[in-house]
Amino acid sequence: MSMLLQTTINGIVIGSAFSLVALGLTMIWGIMHISNFAHGSFYMIGGYVIWTIITLLGVDFWLAILITAVVMAIFGAIVERLTFRPAEGPFSTPLSSLIVSIGLIMIFNNSVLAIWGARPETLGAINIQEFHFLNVTVTLQRVLIVVAAVILIALLQFFLKRTTLGMSIEATAQNAESARLMGINTSRVGSIVFAMGVSLAAIAAGLMAPLTNINIGMGDHMTTYGFVIIILGGMGSIPGAIIGGFILGLISSLSATYLTANYYEVIVFGVLILILAIKPTGLFGAK
Amino acid sequence: MENLLKLYTTKHLLFALLIVAALVFPLVASTYTLRIITMCCIWSMLAIALNLIVGYTGQGNLGLGAFFGMGAYTTGLLMVKLGLNFWLALIIALALTVILAVLIGLPTLRTKGAYFAIATLCFNIIFTTVVIQWDALTKGQTGLMNIPNVPAIPLPFGGQIDFHESLAANYYLVLIFLILTIVVIYRIVNSLTGKSFLAVRQDEDLAEAIGINTFRAKLLSFTVSAFIAGLAGGLYAVYLGFIAPAITSYGITFTAILYVVVGGAATVAGPIVGSFLLTVIGEQLTAFGTLHLIIYGVLVVLSIIYLPMGLVGAYQMFWPQIWQKMKRGKVHAA
């Protein structure tokens, strides 16, 4: 029983990170129709940036997360302007953004290798106070990951539903053409959304950093998991990404513990193919 | 009309010249160059396979790496574990690859667009995970080593083609399969079936409305594409004699997509041009050491920004205009 509870809690923790990553991915897809396969690389860079800020500047963990979020947002906006934006044109196809992503993955991963080296980095002990209840042990950091993710999701919802800029993002997602006619600068909206998506991925990496080490490969699975989640939740759907993130976190945690540790990815991705075979537009997909 | 005839014959002459150049190539090339060009031929086959389903049929199949891996691993395992000879192993491997393709195509092809891309990506991840974890069969991360060479082919007047000693023999083997693949693809895309693939890419609903069984067209394209990828995989296994799980991964598909798009999607020559050009450039860039993959990445991004239709696509679009202009210039000069 306590094992089930422990596994469930772990699933929710990892699910929070999945949700944040998938949120960025689904927003970028919904607004810009870009399949950003480099999302995991942005996640990884986020991890290295927070490590550098904490190690070099010696600042507090939460301040470091804030700085990382801002730095990565600016970085994301620049990358979008320099690569994804010019690749759009009369001859571009859905494959164009995939090719840009492949190029970016090569540039990012090898730049990180050149700057930080191949040795994995660790943040050391952060928020390691333990809570014990019902034979379950949870560290403070794990609780804070979930709390931070929930707050961030709530803030994002508030931003999208209650502010002018947020509403113009929603409008662009619904119909870019009409949004432009209503005087919304959709090009600027695109940049902002891309910056937000990258920033969310970096925050997720920062939150997870104390639990694991920071290495070049840490983002690889995040991209595929992110896409699986937004497919489950319906491409472009924000609630779908949030719910899908937690569902996938639970599935991966539970199947890794109870079914098979080696083959759990087979189960996770197999379930997705099965769902798509029955319902070709995802669980929450509209049409 | 005369101009068209001239263009037509130039094209055929060029093709014949290319084949002759490819045939005499081992006589002049160094071992190092020959190795690279042999790999280029294998990657070309994979890129051609990808171009059929992605370029011509418009279905973003991100699972082709699994079929390449299926061909490579089944061929390799049958030769190493059961001691079968290459030809028998290859035939069984291709049959199994086709069966797998149909089994995967049936559920995944029900989905469209990005959903299909992710469904096939998931299939590929499952395949790679199984290859890594099924240690007893595949040797896991260590990889499958000591795959024997193609058995020597005796010649009618004594002597034999020895694949163990001669790199050129391996090159010719791969080259023959590449030329066969090009001919088959050329025939397919210029046939009614090929036109139905294009129709599916343009507008699936419209294609269905004019009486094309779009699902069958997609499944056919998907399976033929998997077959060619499996063939490339089988050749890869026997040529290098060593295979590791990385060659089954979706990274292989991504590389092939790169070759196709840079060369020119939905053109016969595009995937081949892309494979040769990028492999050779990648090889040249290794001189830059750790920086070489960064430069390669920058080149990739620049090429999609400035040449979104690929080299061959741009050539097909702009060459007739330039040619006309040049001719007119000549007339004026005279």
XYZ file of C-alpha atoms in Angstrom:
621
model
C 0.000 0.000 0.000
C 2.751 2.422 0.990
C 4.613 1.410 -2.142
C 1.588 2.298 -4.258
C 1.320 5.659 -2.513
C 5.043 6.325 -2.943
C 4.890 5.443 -6.632
C 1.813 7.617 -7.118
C 3.542 10.572 -5.453
C 6.620 10.072 -7.622
C 4.347 9.925 -10.647
C 2.755 13.235 -9.712
C 6.186 14.844 -9.215
C 7.494 13.740 -12.592
C 4.060 14.507 -14.063
C 4.430 18.150 -12.956
C 7.608 18.466 -14.980
C 5.967 16.707 -17.936
C 3.026 19.128 -17.753
C 5.254 22.198 -17.863
C 7.242 20.830 -20.800
C 4.098 19.773 -22.673
C 2.422 23.145 -22.006
C 5.193 24.959 -23.859
C 5.149 22.445 -26.665
C 1.386 22.565 -27.129
C 1.316 26.379 -27.074
C 4.067 26.589 -29.682
C 2.163 24.085 -31.820
C -1.216 25.747 -31.285
C -0.076 29.268 -32.146
C 2.729 28.741 -34.628
C 2.225 25.210 -36.003
C 5.856 24.458 -35.307
C 6.811 20.923 -34.263
C 9.612 21.984 -31.986
C 11.614 18.779 -31.705
C 14.402 20.841 -30.113
C 12.212 21.397 -27.041
C 14.159 18.791 -25.057
C 17.399 20.563 -25.951
C 16.004 23.823 -24.561
C 15.089 21.830 -21.426
C 18.658 20.572 -21.179
C 20.160 24.039 -21.693
C 17.845 25.270 -18.928
C 19.416 22.684 -16.619
C 22.944 23.844 -17.438
C 22.019 27.524 -17.099
C 20.593 27.063 -13.599
C 23.641 24.996 -12.613
C 25.931 27.771 -13.841
C 23.975 30.502 -12.060
C 23.946 28.631 -8.740
C 27.591 27.527 -8.968
C 29.075 30.789 -10.253
C 26.890 33.419 -8.601
C 26.007 31.379 -5.522
C 22.449 32.707 -5.522
C 19.424 31.126 -3.875
C 17.716 28.250 -5.727
C 14.440 30.092 -6.382
C 16.153 33.280 -7.525
C 18.256 31.109 -9.846
C 15.077 29.596 -11.294
C 13.690 33.074 -11.908
C 16.890 34.230 -13.636
C 16.961 31.037 -15.713
C 13.355 31.590 -16.779
C 14.113 35.126 -17.977
C 17.417 34.244 -19.657
C 15.872 31.269 -21.467
C 12.847 33.307 -22.569
C 15.140 35.849 -24.222
C 17.243 33.045 -25.689
C 14.091 31.341 -27.040
C 12.819 34.540 -28.652
C 16.180 35.122 -30.355
C 16.381 31.536 -31.626
C 12.833 31.751 -32.965
C 13.597 34.996 -34.820
C 16.822 33.637 -36.284
C 15.704 30.151 -37.321
C 12.028 29.117 -37.234
C 10.727 32.495 -38.456
C 12.875 32.847 -41.615
C 12.256 29.167 -42.452
C 8.579 29.999 -42.913
C 7.710 30.914 -46.459
C 5.807 29.980 -49.586
C 7.888 26.818 -50.060
C 7.942 25.659 -46.458
C 6.256 22.391 -45.513
C 5.425 20.824 -42.136
C 8.859 19.218 -42.446
C 10.620 22.614 -42.451
C 10.253 23.138 -38.709
C 11.400 19.561 -38.126
C 14.573 20.232 -40.136
C 15.205 23.465 -38.240
C 14.773 21.489 -35.006
C 17.255 18.820 -36.124
C 19.771 21.552 -36.947
C 19.166 23.233 -33.587
C 19.572 19.950 -31.684
C 22.981 19.485 -33.330
C 24.013 23.076 -32.579
C 22.716 23.081 -28.978
C 23.921 19.657 -27.862
C 27.396 20.115 -29.288
C 27.700 23.684 -28.004
C 26.787 22.466 -24.510
C 29.382 19.723 -24.917
C 31.977 22.338 -25.930
C 31.095 24.738 -23.102
C 30.307 22.470 -20.139
C 31.992 19.216 -21.185
C 30.643 15.684 -21.154
C 30.799 15.169 -17.380
C 27.353 15.284 -15.737
C 26.911 18.085 -13.200
C 24.972 18.006 -9.934
C 23.456 20.818 -7.917
C 24.205 19.211 -4.566
C 21.765 19.064 -1.658
C 18.802 21.400 -2.046
C 15.610 21.165 0.012
C 16.370 17.669 1.254
C 14.258 17.852 4.434
C 12.114 14.708 4.556
C 8.484 14.221 5.385
C 7.328 10.855 6.706
C 3.746 9.696 6.718
C 2.019 6.336 6.153
C 5.447 4.717 5.594
C 6.059 7.115 2.731
C 9.093 9.395 2.473
C 8.896 12.605 0.477
C 11.637 15.214 0.262
C 10.739 18.889 0.448
C 12.010 19.483 -3.099
C 9.492 16.964 -4.487
C 6.650 18.742 -2.723
C 7.927 22.096 -3.958
C 8.102 20.851 -7.557
C 4.400 20.041 -7.504
C 3.496 23.288 -5.687
C 5.592 25.376 -8.093
C 4.100 23.641 -11.127
C 0.542 24.144 -9.886
C 1.191 27.837 -9.149
C 2.804 28.292 -12.562
C -0.126 26.608 -14.334
C -2.588 28.783 -12.413
C -0.619 31.927 -13.282
C -0.543 30.884 -16.914
C -4.302 30.343 -16.940
C -4.801 33.758 -15.364
C -2.456 35.317 -17.923
C -4.247 33.699 -20.860
C -7.797 34.377 -19.668
C -7.559 37.711 -17.893
C -4.879 39.850 -19.540
C -5.031 41.559 -22.918
C -1.826 39.949 -24.126
C -3.043 36.532 -22.962
C -6.342 36.972 -24.738
C -4.585 38.018 -27.927
C -2.604 34.758 -27.693
C -5.845 32.794 -27.346
C -7.328 34.705 -30.255
C -4.320 33.946 -32.436
C -4.586 30.268 -31.535
C -8.243 30.199 -32.538
C -7.838 32.018 -35.824
C -4.630 33.795 -36.748
C -6.162 35.485 -39.800
C -9.049 37.108 -37.895
C -6.719 37.976 -35.022
C -4.538 39.888 -37.468
C -7.600 41.672 -38.833
C -8.519 42.680 -35.287
C -5.185 44.458 -35.012
C -3.278 41.817 -33.066
C 0.404 41.674 -33.940
C 0.476 37.906 -34.516
C 4.170 37.918 -35.309
C 4.915 39.389 -31.877
C 2.473 36.922 -30.296
C 4.433 34.108 -31.950
C 7.701 35.314 -30.452
C 6.167 35.701 -27.000
C 4.625 32.242 -27.091
C 7.872 30.640 -28.222
C 9.768 32.475 -25.468
C 7.191 31.330 -22.897
C 7.362 27.735 -24.095
C 11.152 27.645 -23.863
C 10.999 29.336 -20.474
C 8.514 26.759 -19.139
C 10.788 23.926 -20.282
C 13.760 25.595 -18.585
C 11.802 26.055 -15.351
C 10.827 22.373 -15.426
C 14.492 21.442 -15.878
C 15.482 23.754 -13.029
C 12.862 22.253 -10.699
C 13.919 18.693 -11.527
C 17.657 19.468 -11.385
C 18.120 18.792 -7.625
C 16.613 15.295 -8.045
C 18.805 14.087 -10.896
C 22.052 15.116 -12.486
C 22.401 17.521 -15.384
C 23.670 15.894 -18.560
C 23.530 16.209 -22.343
C 20.928 13.454 -22.734
C 18.483 14.742 -20.090
C 16.223 16.374 -22.665
C 15.967 13.558 -25.201
C 13.067 11.830 -23.491
C 11.387 15.117 -22.657
C 10.799 15.829 -26.351
C 9.197 12.469 -27.070
C 7.218 12.448 -23.809
C 6.118 16.017 -24.522
C 4.806 15.070 -27.938
C 3.100 11.952 -26.586
C 1.342 14.114 -23.989
C 0.106 16.749 -26.403
C -1.081 14.042 -28.785
C -3.003 12.407 -25.936
C -4.415 15.752 -24.875
C -5.145 16.958 -28.377
C -2.604 19.131 -30.215
C -2.796 22.751 -29.080
C -5.068 22.038 -26.107
C -3.775 23.571 -22.858
C -5.951 21.597 -20.390
C -5.096 18.492 -22.428
C -1.379 19.121 -21.919
C -1.770 19.611 -18.165
C -3.946 16.508 -17.608
C -1.924 14.505 -20.127
C 1.305 15.412 -18.308
C 0.080 14.059 -14.997
C -1.450 10.957 -16.624
C 1.824 10.141 -18.380
C 3.774 10.782 -15.170
C 1.561 8.280 -13.333
C 1.637 5.707 -16.144
C 5.424 5.791 -16.418
C 5.957 5.719 -12.650
C 3.430 2.929 -11.998
C 4.454 0.750 -14.935
C 8.147 1.135 -14.096
C 7.476 -0.057 -10.535
C 4.799 -2.682 -10.999
C 5.166 -4.051 -14.511
C 8.666 -3.840 -15.865
C 11.505 -1.435 -15.291
C 13.262 -2.287 -18.541
C 10.273 -2.282 -20.829
C 8.149 0.482 -19.329
C 8.679 2.696 -22.355
C 7.206 -0.078 -24.481
C 4.075 0.133 -22.331
C 3.896 3.934 -22.292
C 4.329 4.325 -26.040
C 2.358 1.154 -26.820
C -0.646 2.534 -24.929
C -0.430 5.689 -27.031
C -0.412 3.783 -30.334
C -3.374 1.741 -29.068
C -5.300 4.887 -28.133
C -4.561 6.455 -31.516
C -5.591 3.266 -33.328
C -8.982 3.463 -31.617
C -9.318 7.248 -31.544
C -7.069 8.731 -34.255
C -7.212 12.303 -32.919
C -6.190 11.640 -29.332
C -8.184 11.319 -26.118
C -9.363 14.909 -25.951
C -8.985 15.722 -29.637
C -12.004 17.512 -31.070
C -12.345 16.197 -34.610
C 9.957 20.769 -79.271
C 13.563 20.665 -80.350
C 14.556 22.239 -77.042
C 12.589 19.643 -75.127
C 14.249 16.884 -77.109
C 17.632 18.382 -76.325
C 16.817 18.614 -72.603
C 15.567 15.032 -72.668
C 18.686 13.618 -74.325
C 20.979 15.700 -72.107
C 19.293 14.144 -69.090
C 19.804 10.610 -70.389
C 23.376 11.298 -71.390
C 24.061 12.664 -67.922
C 22.525 9.575 -66.344
C 24.635 7.255 -68.506
C 27.771 9.244 -67.669
C 26.985 9.047 -63.960
C 26.615 5.257 -64.150
C 29.909 4.910 -66.019
C 31.587 7.176 -63.459
C 30.140 5.077 -60.629
C 31.393 1.877 -62.284
C 34.989 3.014 -62.834
C 35.113 4.861 -59.518
C 36.837 2.075 -57.482
C 39.727 2.075 -59.979
C 40.688 5.646 -59.121
C 39.428 6.152 -55.562
C 41.383 5.589 -52.360
C 40.144 3.051 -49.796
C 38.975 5.880 -47.544
C 36.935 7.565 -50.301
C 35.465 4.249 -51.404
C 34.302 3.506 -47.850
C 32.546 6.871 -47.627
C 30.928 6.505 -51.039
C 29.680 3.006 -50.167
C 28.036 4.443 -47.047
C 26.593 7.255 -49.199
C 24.940 4.593 -51.381
C 23.379 2.889 -48.340
C 22.117 6.214 -46.929
C 20.787 7.091 -50.393
C 18.624 3.964 -50.349
C 17.268 4.881 -46.931
C 16.597 8.450 -48.086
C 14.834 7.154 -51.221
C 12.647 4.969 -48.995
C 11.790 7.942 -46.803
C 11.111 10.155 -49.800
C 8.471 7.713 -51.076
C 6.303 7.880 -47.949
C 7.154 11.412 -46.751
C 7.954 13.267 -49.983
C 5.577 11.670 -52.461
C 2.772 10.447 -50.202
C 2.989 13.266 -47.649
C 2.865 11.014 -44.573
C 5.421 12.086 -41.939
C 6.721 8.635 -41.105
C 9.166 9.041 -38.203
C 9.483 5.265 -37.727
C 11.594 4.367 -40.726
C 14.667 3.842 -38.533
C 12.918 0.820 -37.015
C 12.507 -0.785 -40.454
C 16.149 -0.040 -41.292
C 17.029 -1.655 -37.952
C 14.642 -4.561 -38.588
C 16.412 -5.305 -41.879
C 19.862 -4.936 -40.316
C 19.174 -6.913 -37.140
C 17.188 -9.739 -38.756
C 19.825 -10.186 -41.456
C 22.629 -10.019 -38.895
C 20.959 -12.342 -36.381
C 20.017 -14.951 -38.980
C 23.620 -15.001 -40.196
C 25.260 -14.999 -36.758
C 22.861 -17.182 -34.767
C 21.603 -19.595 -37.422
C 24.584 -19.410 -39.750
C 22.394 -18.740 -42.776
C 24.084 -17.338 -45.858
C 23.569 -13.661 -46.660
C 21.122 -14.050 -49.524
C 18.755 -16.351 -47.644
C 19.026 -14.183 -44.517
C 18.270 -11.054 -46.533
C 15.183 -12.586 -48.163
C 13.774 -13.744 -44.807
C 14.642 -10.381 -43.228
C 12.828 -8.488 -45.976
C 9.768 -10.742 -45.672
C 9.672 -10.098 -41.910
C 10.187 -6.347 -42.440
C 7.215 -6.259 -44.808
C 5.035 -8.171 -42.321
C 6.051 -5.756 -39.545
C 5.337 -2.786 -41.823
C 1.808 -4.008 -42.547
C 1.168 -4.712 -38.853
C 2.351 -1.218 -37.886
C 0.841 0.526 -40.892
C -2.675 -0.815 -40.300
C -3.263 0.946 -36.958
C -1.003 4.007 -37.409
C -2.156 4.989 -40.900
C -5.634 5.586 -39.506
C -4.162 8.757 -38.005
C -3.223 11.864 -39.959
C -0.608 14.624 -39.976
C 1.232 15.193 -36.726
C -0.667 12.326 -35.073
C 0.758 9.875 -37.602
C 4.248 11.313 -37.111
C 4.083 10.813 -33.340
C 2.446 7.366 -33.580
C 5.274 6.128 -35.816
C 7.839 7.858 -33.580
C 6.410 5.913 -30.616
C 6.625 2.666 -32.582
C 10.274 3.422 -33.318
C 11.053 4.067 -29.645
C 9.370 0.774 -28.717
C 11.413 -1.056 -31.343
C 14.713 0.450 -30.147
C 13.843 -0.272 -26.501
C 13.177 -3.918 -27.343
C 16.458 -4.172 -29.280
C 18.351 -2.700 -26.310
C 16.586 -4.726 -23.610
C 16.333 -8.116 -25.326
C 19.924 -8.774 -24.395
C 19.872 -12.539 -24.889
C 18.986 -12.152 -28.544
C 20.493 -8.862 -29.685
C 23.468 -8.445 -27.267
C 21.814 -5.179 -26.153
C 23.917 -2.021 -26.053
C 27.094 -3.960 -26.882
C 25.793 -4.535 -30.368
C 25.949 -7.523 -32.668
C 29.492 -8.211 -33.809
C 31.220 -10.464 -36.348
C 28.495 -10.588 -38.947
C 30.033 -12.647 -41.791
C 30.662 -11.238 -45.265
C 28.580 -11.947 -48.316
C 29.627 -15.413 -49.560
C 32.034 -15.320 -52.485
C 30.399 -15.525 -55.907
C 32.259 -17.901 -58.267
C 32.865 -16.538 -61.777
C 32.120 -18.673 -64.854
C 35.742 -18.658 -66.097
C 37.420 -19.483 -62.821
C 38.162 -17.126 -59.967
C 35.545 -15.533 -57.743
C 34.229 -12.246 -56.409
C 35.507 -12.213 -52.872
C 33.614 -9.928 -50.503
C 35.965 -10.557 -47.614
C 39.074 -9.093 -49.221
C 37.726 -6.643 -51.744
C 36.139 -3.366 -50.724
C 35.268 -2.737 -54.374
C 33.150 -5.923 -54.451
C 31.094 -4.606 -51.526
C 30.819 -1.239 -53.237
C 29.501 -2.829 -56.435
C 27.024 -4.935 -54.450
C 25.580 -1.843 -52.752
C 25.698 0.133 -56.010
C 23.705 -2.533 -57.891
C 21.010 -2.498 -55.219
C 20.976 1.327 -55.268
C 20.531 1.424 -59.058
C 17.791 -1.230 -58.838
C 16.059 0.851 -56.156
C 16.284 4.009 -58.271
C 14.808 2.204 -61.285
C 11.959 0.742 -59.213
C 11.182 4.116 -57.595
C 11.350 5.862 -60.969
C 8.845 3.352 -62.352
C 6.569 3.684 -59.312
C 6.403 7.472 -59.183
C 5.733 7.721 -62.922
C 2.958 5.120 -62.754
C -0.705 5.566 -61.894
C 0.062 4.260 -58.393
C 2.669 6.977 -57.978
C 0.156 9.586 -59.105
C -2.303 8.296 -56.522
C 0.403 8.763 -53.847
C 0.792 12.375 -54.972
C -2.973 12.819 -54.911
C -3.055 11.614 -51.291
C -0.368 14.153 -50.430
C -2.191 17.034 -52.114
C -5.632 16.425 -50.653
C -6.621 13.153 -49.067
C -10.370 13.839 -49.032
C -10.357 14.895 -52.662
C -8.341 11.805 -53.623
C -10.886 9.627 -51.816
C -13.693 11.446 -53.603
C -12.307 10.721 -57.079
C -12.165 7.019 -56.281
C -8.658 6.439 -54.929
C -8.558 4.023 -52.029
C -6.378 6.364 -49.997
C -5.804 3.950 -47.131
C -4.578 1.269 -49.519
C -2.359 3.803 -51.330
C -0.843 4.919 -48.020
C -0.333 1.340 -46.822
C 1.320 0.391 -50.122
C 3.654 3.395 -50.002
C 4.417 2.737 -46.321
C 5.226 -0.939 -46.970
C 7.341 -0.394 -50.096
C 9.219 2.325 -48.208
C 9.808 -0.047 -45.255
C 10.970 -2.762 -47.679
C 13.625 -0.472 -49.214
C 14.703 0.720 -45.756
C 15.010 -2.928 -44.660
C 17.106 -3.698 -47.733
C 19.401 -0.778 -46.916
C 19.617 -2.093 -43.342
C 20.522 -5.611 -44.469
C 23.300 -4.240 -46.690
C 24.516 -2.022 -43.853
C 24.774 -5.020 -41.491
C 26.726 -7.199 -43.910
C 28.934 -4.345 -45.127
C 30.063 -3.113 -41.706
C 29.865 -6.492 -39.944
C 28.732 -4.748 -36.755
C 25.396 -3.267 -35.712
C 24.328 -1.447 -32.530
C 20.880 -0.330 -31.277
C 21.604 3.265 -32.339
C 21.014 2.321 -35.990
C 17.401 1.379 -35.176
C 16.650 4.719 -33.514
C 14.544 7.599 -34.761
C 17.780 9.544 -35.117
C 18.342 7.492 -38.278
C 14.973 8.669 -39.606
C 15.854 12.266 -38.779
C 19.114 11.942 -40.705
C 17.251 10.555 -43.697
C 14.713 13.405 -43.539
C 17.636 15.821 -43.585
C 19.040 14.194 -46.730
C 15.641 14.218 -48.434
C 14.772 17.835 -47.655
C 18.211 19.255 -48.436
C 18.333 17.281 -51.690
C 14.730 17.961 -52.648
C 11.604 16.152 -51.457
C 9.343 14.441 -54.018
C 12.080 14.323 -56.655
C 13.828 11.120 -57.754
C 17.339 12.586 -57.609
C 16.848 14.680 -54.444
C 17.453 12.027 -51.759
C 20.575 10.778 -53.569
C 22.019 14.274 -54.015
C 21.238 15.083 -50.372
C 22.787 11.869 -49.026
C 25.999 12.208 -51.000
C 26.407 15.926 -50.413
C 25.712 15.911 -46.667
C 27.724 12.760 -45.960
C 30.722 14.147 -47.836
C 30.379 17.604 -46.227
C 30.016 15.973 -42.790
C 33.180 13.967 -43.470
C 35.082 17.115 -44.540
C 33.943 19.045 -41.477
C 35.510 16.522 -39.088
C 38.690 18.561 -39.664
C 37.130 21.157 -37.347
C 37.142 18.691 -34.448
C 34.478 19.199 -31.797
C 33.044 22.145 -33.699
C 32.139 20.099 -36.754
C 28.623 19.102 -35.681
C 27.848 22.704 -34.714
C 28.879 23.905 -38.184
C 26.881 21.056 -39.722
C 23.824 22.132 -37.722
C 24.211 25.739 -38.871
C 24.462 24.561 -42.493
C 21.278 22.534 -42.058
C 19.334 25.521 -40.696
C 20.690 27.831 -43.411
C 19.797 25.361 -46.167
C 16.161 25.070 -45.052
C 15.896 28.870 -44.797
C 17.447 29.671 -48.179
C 16.615 26.497 -50.146
C 13.307 25.244 -48.724
C 12.561 23.153 -51.839
C 15.973 21.488 -51.754
C 18.775 21.538 -54.289
C 17.056 19.406 -56.921
C 13.749 21.179 -56.343
C 15.414 24.559 -56.864
C 17.186 23.238 -59.958
C 13.930 21.995 -61.464
C 12.237 25.280 -60.691
C 14.897 27.724 -61.845
C 17.005 25.885 -64.432
C 14.496 26.077 -67.335
C 14.270 29.860 -66.836
C 18.022 30.319 -66.669
C 18.456 28.065 -69.668
C 15.959 30.048 -71.708
C 17.619 33.289 -70.717
C 21.059 31.995 -71.653
C 19.788 30.898 -75.056
C 18.170 34.238 -75.688
C 21.405 35.924 -74.705
C 23.251 33.835 -77.264
C 20.770 34.756 -80.013
C 21.230 38.421 -79.202
C 24.970 38.067 -79.254
C 24.808 36.464 -82.702
